Coordinates of N, CA and C in Angstrom, one line a residue:
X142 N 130.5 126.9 93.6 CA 129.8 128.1 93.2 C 128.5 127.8 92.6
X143 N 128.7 127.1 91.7 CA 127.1 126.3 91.1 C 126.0 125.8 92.3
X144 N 127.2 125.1 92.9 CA 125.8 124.2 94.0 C 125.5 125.4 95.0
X145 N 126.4 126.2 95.3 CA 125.8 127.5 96.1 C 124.5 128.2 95.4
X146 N 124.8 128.4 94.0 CA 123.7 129.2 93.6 C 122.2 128.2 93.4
X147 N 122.1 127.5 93.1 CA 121.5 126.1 93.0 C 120.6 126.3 94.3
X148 N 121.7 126.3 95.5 CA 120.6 125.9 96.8 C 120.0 126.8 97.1
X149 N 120.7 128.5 96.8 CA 120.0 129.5 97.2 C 118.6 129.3 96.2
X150 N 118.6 129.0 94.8 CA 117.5 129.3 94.6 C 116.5 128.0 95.2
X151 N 116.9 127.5 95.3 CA 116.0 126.4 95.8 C 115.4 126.6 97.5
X152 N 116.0 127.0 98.1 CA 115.9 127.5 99.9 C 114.8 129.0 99.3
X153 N 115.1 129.5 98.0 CA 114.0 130.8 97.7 C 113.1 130.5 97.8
X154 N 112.6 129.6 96.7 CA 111.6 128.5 96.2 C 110.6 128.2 97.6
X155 N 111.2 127.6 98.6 CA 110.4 127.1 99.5 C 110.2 128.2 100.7
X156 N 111.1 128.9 100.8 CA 110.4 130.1 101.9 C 109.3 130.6 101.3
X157 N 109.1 130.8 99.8 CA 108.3 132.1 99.5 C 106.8 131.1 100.3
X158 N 106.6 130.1 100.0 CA 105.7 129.3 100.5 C 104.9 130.1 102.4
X159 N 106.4 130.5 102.9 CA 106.1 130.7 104.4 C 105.8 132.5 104.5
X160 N 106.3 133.1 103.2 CA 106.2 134.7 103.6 C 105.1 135.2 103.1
X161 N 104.5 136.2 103.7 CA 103.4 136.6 103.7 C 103.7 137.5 102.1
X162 N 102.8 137.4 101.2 CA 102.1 137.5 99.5 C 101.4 137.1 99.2
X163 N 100.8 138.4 98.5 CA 99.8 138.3 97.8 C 99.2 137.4 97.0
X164 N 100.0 136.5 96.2 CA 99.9 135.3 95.5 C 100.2 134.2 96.2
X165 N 100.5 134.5 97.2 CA 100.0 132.8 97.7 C 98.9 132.9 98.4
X166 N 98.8 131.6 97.8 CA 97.1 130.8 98.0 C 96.9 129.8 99.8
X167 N 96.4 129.8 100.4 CA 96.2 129.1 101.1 C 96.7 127.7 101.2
X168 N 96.4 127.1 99.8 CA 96.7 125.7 99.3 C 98.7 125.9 100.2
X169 N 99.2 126.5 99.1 CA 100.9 127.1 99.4 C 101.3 126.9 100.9
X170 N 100.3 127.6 101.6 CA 100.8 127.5 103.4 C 100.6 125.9 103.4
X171 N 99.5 125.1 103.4 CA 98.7 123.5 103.4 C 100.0 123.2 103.1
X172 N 100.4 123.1 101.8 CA 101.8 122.4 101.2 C 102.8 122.4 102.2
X173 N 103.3 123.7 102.7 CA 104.5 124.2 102.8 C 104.3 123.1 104.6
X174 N 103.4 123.3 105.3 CA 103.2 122.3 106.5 C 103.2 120.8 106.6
X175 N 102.5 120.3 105.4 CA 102.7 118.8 105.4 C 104.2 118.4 104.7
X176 N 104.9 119.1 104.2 CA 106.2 119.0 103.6 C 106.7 118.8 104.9
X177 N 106.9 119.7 105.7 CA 107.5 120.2 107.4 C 107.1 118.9 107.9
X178 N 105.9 118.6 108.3 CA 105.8 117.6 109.0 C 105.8 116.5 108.6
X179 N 106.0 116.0 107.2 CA 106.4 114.9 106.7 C 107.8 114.7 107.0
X180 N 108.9 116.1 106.7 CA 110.0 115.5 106.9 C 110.0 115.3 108.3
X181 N 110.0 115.8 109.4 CA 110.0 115.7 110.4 C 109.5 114.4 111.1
X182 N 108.3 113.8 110.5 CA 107.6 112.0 111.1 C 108.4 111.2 110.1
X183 N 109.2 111.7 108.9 CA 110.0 110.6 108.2 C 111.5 110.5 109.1
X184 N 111.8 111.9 109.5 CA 112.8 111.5 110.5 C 113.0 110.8 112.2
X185 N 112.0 111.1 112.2 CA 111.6 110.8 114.1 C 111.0 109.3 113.3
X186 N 110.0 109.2 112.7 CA 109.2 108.2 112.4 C 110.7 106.7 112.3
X187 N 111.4 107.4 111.1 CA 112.4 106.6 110.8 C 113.3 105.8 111.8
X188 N 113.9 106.7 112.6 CA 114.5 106.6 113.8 C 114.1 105.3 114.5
X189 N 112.7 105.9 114.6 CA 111.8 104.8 116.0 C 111.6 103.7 115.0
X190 N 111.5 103.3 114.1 CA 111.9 102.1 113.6 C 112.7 101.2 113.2
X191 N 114.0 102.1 113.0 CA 114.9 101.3 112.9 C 115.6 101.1 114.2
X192 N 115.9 102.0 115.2 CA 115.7 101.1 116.6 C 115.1 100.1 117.4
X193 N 113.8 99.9 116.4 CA 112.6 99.1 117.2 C 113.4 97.7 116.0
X194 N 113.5 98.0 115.0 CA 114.1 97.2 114.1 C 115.1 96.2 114.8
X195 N 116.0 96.9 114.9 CA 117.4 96.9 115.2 C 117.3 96.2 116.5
X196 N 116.7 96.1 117.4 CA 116.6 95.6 118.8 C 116.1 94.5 118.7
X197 N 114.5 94.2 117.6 CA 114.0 92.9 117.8 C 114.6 91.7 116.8
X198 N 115.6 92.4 115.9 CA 116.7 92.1 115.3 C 117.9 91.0 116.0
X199 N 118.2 91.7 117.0 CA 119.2 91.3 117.7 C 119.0 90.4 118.9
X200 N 117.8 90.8 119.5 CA 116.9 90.4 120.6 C 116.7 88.5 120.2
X201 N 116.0 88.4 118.8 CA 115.7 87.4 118.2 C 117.3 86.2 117.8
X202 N 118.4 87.1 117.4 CA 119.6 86.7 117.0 C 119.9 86.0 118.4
X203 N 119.9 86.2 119.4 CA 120.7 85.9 120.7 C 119.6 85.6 121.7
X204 N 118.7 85.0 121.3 CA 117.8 83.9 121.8 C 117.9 82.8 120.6
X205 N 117.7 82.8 119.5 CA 118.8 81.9 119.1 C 119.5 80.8 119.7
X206 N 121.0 81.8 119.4 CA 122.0 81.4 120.0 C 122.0 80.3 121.5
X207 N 121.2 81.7 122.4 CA 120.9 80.9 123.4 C 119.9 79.4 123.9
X208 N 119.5 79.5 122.5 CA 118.4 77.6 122.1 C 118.8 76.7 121.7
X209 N 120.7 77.1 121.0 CA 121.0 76.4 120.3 C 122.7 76.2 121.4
X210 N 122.7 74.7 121.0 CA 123.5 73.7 122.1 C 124.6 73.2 121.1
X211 N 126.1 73.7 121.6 CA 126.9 72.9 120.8 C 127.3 71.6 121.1
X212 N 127.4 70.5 120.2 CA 127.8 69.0 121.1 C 129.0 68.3 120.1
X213 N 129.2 67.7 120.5 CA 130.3 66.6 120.0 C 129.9 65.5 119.3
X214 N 130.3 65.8 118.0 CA 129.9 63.8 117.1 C 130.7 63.8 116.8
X215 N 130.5 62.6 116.7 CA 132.0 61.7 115.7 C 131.2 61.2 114.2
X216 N 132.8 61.8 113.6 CA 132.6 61.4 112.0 C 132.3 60.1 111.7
X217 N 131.7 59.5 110.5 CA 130.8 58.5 110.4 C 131.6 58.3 109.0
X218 N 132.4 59.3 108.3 CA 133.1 58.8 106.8 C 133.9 60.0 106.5
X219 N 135.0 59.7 106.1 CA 135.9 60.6 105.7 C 135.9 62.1 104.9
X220 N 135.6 63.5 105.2 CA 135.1 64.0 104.2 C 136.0 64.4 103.2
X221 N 135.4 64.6 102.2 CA 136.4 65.0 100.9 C 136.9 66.4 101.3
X222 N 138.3 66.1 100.3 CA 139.0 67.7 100.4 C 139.7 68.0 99.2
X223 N 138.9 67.5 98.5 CA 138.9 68.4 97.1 C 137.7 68.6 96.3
X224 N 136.3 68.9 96.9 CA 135.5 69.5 96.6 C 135.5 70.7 96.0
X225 N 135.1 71.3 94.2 CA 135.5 72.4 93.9 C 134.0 72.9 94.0
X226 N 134.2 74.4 94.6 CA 132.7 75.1 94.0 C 132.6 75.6 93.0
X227 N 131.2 75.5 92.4 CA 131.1 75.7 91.1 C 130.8 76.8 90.7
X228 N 130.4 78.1 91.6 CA 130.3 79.3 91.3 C 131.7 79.9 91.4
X229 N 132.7 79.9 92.2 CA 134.1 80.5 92.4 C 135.1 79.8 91.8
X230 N 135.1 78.5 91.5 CA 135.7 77.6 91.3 C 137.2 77.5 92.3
X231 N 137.1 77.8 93.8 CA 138.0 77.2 94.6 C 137.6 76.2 95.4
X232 N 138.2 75.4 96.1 CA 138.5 74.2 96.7 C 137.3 74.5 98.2
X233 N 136.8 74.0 98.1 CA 135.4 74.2 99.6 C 136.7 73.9 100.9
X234 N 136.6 74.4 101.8 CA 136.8 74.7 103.2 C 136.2 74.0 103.8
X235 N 135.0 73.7 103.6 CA 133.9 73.1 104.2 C 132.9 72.4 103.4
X236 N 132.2 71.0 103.6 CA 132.1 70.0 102.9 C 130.7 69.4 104.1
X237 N 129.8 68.6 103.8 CA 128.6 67.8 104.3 C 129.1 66.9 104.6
X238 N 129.3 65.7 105.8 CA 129.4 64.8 106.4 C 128.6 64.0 106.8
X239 N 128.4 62.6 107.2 CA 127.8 62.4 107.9 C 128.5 62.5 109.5
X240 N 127.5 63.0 110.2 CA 128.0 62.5 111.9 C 126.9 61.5 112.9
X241 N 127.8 61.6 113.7 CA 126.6 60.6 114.5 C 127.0 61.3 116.4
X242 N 126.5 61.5 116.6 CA 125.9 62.5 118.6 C 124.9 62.0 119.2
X243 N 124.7 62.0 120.5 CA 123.7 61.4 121.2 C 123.4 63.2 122.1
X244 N 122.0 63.0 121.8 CA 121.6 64.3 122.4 C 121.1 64.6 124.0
X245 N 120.4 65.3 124.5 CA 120.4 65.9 125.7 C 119.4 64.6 126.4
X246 N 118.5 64.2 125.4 CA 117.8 62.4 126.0 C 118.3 61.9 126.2
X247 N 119.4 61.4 125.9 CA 120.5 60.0 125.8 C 119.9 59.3 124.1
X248 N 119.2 59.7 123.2 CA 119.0 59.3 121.9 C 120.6 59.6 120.7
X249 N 120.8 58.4 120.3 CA 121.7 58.5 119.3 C 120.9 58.9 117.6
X250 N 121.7 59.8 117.0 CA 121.2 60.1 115.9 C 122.4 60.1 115.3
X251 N 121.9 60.6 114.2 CA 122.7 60.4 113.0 C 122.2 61.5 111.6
X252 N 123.1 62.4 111.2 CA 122.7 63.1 110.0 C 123.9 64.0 109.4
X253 N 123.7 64.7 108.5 CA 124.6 65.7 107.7 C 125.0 66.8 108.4
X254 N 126.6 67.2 108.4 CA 126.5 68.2 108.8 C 127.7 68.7 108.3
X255 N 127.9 70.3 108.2 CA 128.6 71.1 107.9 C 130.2 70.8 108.4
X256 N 131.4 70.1 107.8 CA 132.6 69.9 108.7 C 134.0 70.3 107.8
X257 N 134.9 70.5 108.4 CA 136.1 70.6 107.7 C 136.5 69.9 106.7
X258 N 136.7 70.0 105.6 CA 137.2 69.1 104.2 C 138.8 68.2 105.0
X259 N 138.8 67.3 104.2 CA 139.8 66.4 104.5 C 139.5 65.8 105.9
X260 N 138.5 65.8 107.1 CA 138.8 65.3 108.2 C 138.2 64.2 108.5
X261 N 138.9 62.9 108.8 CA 139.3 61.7 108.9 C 138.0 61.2 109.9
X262 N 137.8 60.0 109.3 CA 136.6 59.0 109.8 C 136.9 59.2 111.0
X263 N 135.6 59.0 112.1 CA 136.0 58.6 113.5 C 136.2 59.8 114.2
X264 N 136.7 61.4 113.7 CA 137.2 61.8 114.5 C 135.9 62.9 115.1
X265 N 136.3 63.4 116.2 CA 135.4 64.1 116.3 C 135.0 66.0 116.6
X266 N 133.9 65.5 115.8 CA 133.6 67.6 115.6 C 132.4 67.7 116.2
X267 N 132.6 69.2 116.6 CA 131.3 70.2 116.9 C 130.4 70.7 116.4
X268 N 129.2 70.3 116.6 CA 127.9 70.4 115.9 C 127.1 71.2 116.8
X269 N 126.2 72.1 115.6 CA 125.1 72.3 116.6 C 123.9 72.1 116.7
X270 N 123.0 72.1 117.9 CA 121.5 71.1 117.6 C 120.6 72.0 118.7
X271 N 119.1 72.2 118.1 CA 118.4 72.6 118.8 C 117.5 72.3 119.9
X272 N 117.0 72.8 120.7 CA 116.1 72.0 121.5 C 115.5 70.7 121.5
X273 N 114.9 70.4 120.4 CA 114.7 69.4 119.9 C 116.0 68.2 119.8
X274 N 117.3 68.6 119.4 CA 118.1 67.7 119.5 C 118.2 67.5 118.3
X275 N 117.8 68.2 116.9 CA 118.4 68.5 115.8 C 119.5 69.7 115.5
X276 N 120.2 68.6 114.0 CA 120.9 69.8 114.0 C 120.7 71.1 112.8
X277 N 121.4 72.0 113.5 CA 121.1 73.6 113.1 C 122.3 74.1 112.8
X278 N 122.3 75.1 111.8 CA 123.2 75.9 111.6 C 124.0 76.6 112.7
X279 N 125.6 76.9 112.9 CA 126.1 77.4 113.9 C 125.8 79.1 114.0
X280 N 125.5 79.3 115.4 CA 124.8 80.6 115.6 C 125.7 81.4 115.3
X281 N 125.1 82.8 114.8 CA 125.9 83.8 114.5 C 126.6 84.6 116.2
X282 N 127.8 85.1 116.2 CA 128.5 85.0 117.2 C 128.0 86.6 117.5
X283 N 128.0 87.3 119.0 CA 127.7 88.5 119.5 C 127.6 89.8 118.5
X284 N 129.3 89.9 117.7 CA 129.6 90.8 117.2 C 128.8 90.8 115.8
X285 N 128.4 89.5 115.1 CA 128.0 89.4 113.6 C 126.1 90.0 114.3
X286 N 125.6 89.1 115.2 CA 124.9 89.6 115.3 C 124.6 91.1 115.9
X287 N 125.2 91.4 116.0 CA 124.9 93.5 116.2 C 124.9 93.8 114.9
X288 N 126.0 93.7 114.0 CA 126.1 94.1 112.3 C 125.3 93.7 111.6
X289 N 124.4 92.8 112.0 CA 123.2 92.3 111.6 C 122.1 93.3 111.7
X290 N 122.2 93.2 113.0 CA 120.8 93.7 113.9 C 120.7 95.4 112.8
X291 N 122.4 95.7 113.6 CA 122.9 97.6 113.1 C 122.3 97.8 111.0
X292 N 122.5 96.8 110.4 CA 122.0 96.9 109.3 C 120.7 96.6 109.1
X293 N 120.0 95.9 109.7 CA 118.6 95.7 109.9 C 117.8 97.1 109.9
X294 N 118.0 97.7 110.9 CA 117.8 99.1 111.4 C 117.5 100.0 110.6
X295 N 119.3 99.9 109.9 CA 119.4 101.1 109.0 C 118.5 100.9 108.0
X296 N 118.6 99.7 107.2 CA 117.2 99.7 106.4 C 116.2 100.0 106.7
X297 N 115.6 99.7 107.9 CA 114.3 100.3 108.5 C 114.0 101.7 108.7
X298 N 115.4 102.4 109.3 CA 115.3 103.8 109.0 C 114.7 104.0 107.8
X299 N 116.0 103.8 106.9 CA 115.3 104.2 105.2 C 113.8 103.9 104.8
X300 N 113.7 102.8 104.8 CA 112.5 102.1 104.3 C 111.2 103.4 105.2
X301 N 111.3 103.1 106.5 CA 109.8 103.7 107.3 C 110.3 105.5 106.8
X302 N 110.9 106.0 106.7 CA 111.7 107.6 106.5 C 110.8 108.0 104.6
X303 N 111.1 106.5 104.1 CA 110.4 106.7 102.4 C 109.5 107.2 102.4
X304 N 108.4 105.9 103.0 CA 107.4 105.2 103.2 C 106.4 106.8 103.5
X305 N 106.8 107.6 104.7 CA 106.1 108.7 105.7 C 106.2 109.8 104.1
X306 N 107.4 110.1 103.9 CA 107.9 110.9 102.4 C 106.8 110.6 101.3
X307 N 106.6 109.3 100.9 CA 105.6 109.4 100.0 C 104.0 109.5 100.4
X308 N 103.9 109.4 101.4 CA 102.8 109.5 102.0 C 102.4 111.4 102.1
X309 N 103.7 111.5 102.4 CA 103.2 113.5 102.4 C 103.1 113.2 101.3
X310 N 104.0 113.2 100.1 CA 103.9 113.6 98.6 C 102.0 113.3 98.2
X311 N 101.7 112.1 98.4 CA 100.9 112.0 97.8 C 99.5 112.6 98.4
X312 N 99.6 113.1 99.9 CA 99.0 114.2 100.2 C 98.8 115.4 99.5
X313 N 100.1 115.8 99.4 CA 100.4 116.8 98.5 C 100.0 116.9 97.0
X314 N 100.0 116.1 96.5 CA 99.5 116.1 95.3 C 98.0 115.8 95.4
X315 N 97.4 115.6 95.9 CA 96.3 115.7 96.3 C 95.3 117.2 96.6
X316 N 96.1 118.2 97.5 CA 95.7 119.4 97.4 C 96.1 120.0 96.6
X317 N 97.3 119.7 96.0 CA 97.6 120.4 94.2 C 96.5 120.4 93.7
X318 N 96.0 118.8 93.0 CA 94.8 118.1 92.3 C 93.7 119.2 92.3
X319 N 93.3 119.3 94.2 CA 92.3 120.0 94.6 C 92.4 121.7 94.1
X320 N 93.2 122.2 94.7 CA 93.7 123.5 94.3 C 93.8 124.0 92.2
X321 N 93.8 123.1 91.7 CA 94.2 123.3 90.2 C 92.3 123.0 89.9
X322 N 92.1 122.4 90.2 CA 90.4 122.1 89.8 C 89.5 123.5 90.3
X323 N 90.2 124.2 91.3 CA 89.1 125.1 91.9 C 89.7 126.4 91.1
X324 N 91.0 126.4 90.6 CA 91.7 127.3 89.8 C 90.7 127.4 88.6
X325 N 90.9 126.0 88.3 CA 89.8 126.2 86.7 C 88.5 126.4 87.1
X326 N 87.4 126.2 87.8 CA 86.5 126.6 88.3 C 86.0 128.1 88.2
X327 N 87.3 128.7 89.2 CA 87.6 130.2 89.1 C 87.4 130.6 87.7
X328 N 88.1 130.4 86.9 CA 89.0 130.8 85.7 C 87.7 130.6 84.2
X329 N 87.0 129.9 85.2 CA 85.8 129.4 83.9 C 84.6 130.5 84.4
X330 N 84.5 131.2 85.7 CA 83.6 131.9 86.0 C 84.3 133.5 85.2
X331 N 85.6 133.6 85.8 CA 86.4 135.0 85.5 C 86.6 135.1 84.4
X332 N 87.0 134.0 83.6 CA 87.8 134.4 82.6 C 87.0 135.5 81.0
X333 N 86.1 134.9 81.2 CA 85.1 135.3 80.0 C 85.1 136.5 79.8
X334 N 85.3 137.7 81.5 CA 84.8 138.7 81.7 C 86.1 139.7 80.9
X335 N 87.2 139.1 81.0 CA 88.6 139.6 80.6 C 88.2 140.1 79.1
X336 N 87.5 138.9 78.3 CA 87.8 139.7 77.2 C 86.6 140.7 77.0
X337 N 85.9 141.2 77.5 CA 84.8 141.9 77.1 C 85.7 142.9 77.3
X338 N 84.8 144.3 76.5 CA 85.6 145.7 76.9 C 84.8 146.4 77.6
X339 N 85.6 147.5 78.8 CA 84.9 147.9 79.7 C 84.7 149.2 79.0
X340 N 84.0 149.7 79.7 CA 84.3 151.5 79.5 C 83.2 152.3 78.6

């Protein structure tokens, strides 16, 4: 019942802006249009950015992927498996290694990499390495990358939707500014006359 009466006065508020009266100023119509078309380019505006977002998002995620080569090394030393983390304080899942792989040259290398706690010198795990034949973090898989991309987006919606919003506002306040200066202008010509007596 509240928020009913709440919106009606509020939906008052902004029509009187569009109905034809005496007391509205010119300025009022100016307002009542860059409101309109503010929300309107923060909505369209928003959209087409967080789609444009969202696509070079994803686009970028899954070229990636596709640069990046999984290969086989063998462990170089046994990794630990009782590593505690020191922010949660549970036991790591996953622990730094050394490994050693020969890449897509026929070059043997050798470096750190992300492996299962507890697994045993010698054996061998899946690494991933870039063009170059370094290694790289394992790519984010189809699905993580869309929930990526899909959040990317939505922030962009928001963000470019603000952005257009404060841009009318401060439009707007601008012809306020303008409009209240020519008020007093008026008011400084008119006003004086008020108090004299006619007649």
């Amino acid at each position: 019942m509240r928020r009913t009466r709440l919106t009606r006065i509020l939906v008052r508020r902004w029509r009187w802006r569009w109905r034809r009266n005496p007391l509205r100023r010119h300025t009022d119509a100016v307002e009542a249009w860059i409101v309109l078309v503010a929300w309107a380019l923060a909505t369209i505006g928003g959209a087409v950015a967080g789609a444009v977002s969202a696509q070079a998002t994803e686009t970028a995620l899954m070229r990636s992927r596709a640069e990046r080569r999984e290969v086989s090394a063998v462990l170089l030393e046994t990794a630990p498996a009782d590593l505690v983390d020191m922010t949660t304080g549970d036991i790591c899942s996953r622990v730094r290694a050394q490994v050693r792989w020969t890449d897509s040259d026929g070059v043997v290398r050798t470096d750190g990499a992300s492996v299962r706690a507890g697994t045993k010198s010698g054996a061998t795990v899946p690494v991933w390495t870039d063009g170059h034949g370094r290694l790289v973090p394992e790519p984010m898989g189809p699905g993580e990358a869309r929930a990526r991309a899909i959040l990317t987006g939505a922030g962009a919606t928001v963000f470019g939707g603000l952005v257009i919003l404060a841009a009318g506002r401060v439009v707007r306040l601008g012809i306020e500014h303008r409009a209240t200066e020519r008020w007093g202008e008026e008011w400084a010509r008119v006003g004086p006359r008020w108090g004299r007596r006619t007649g």
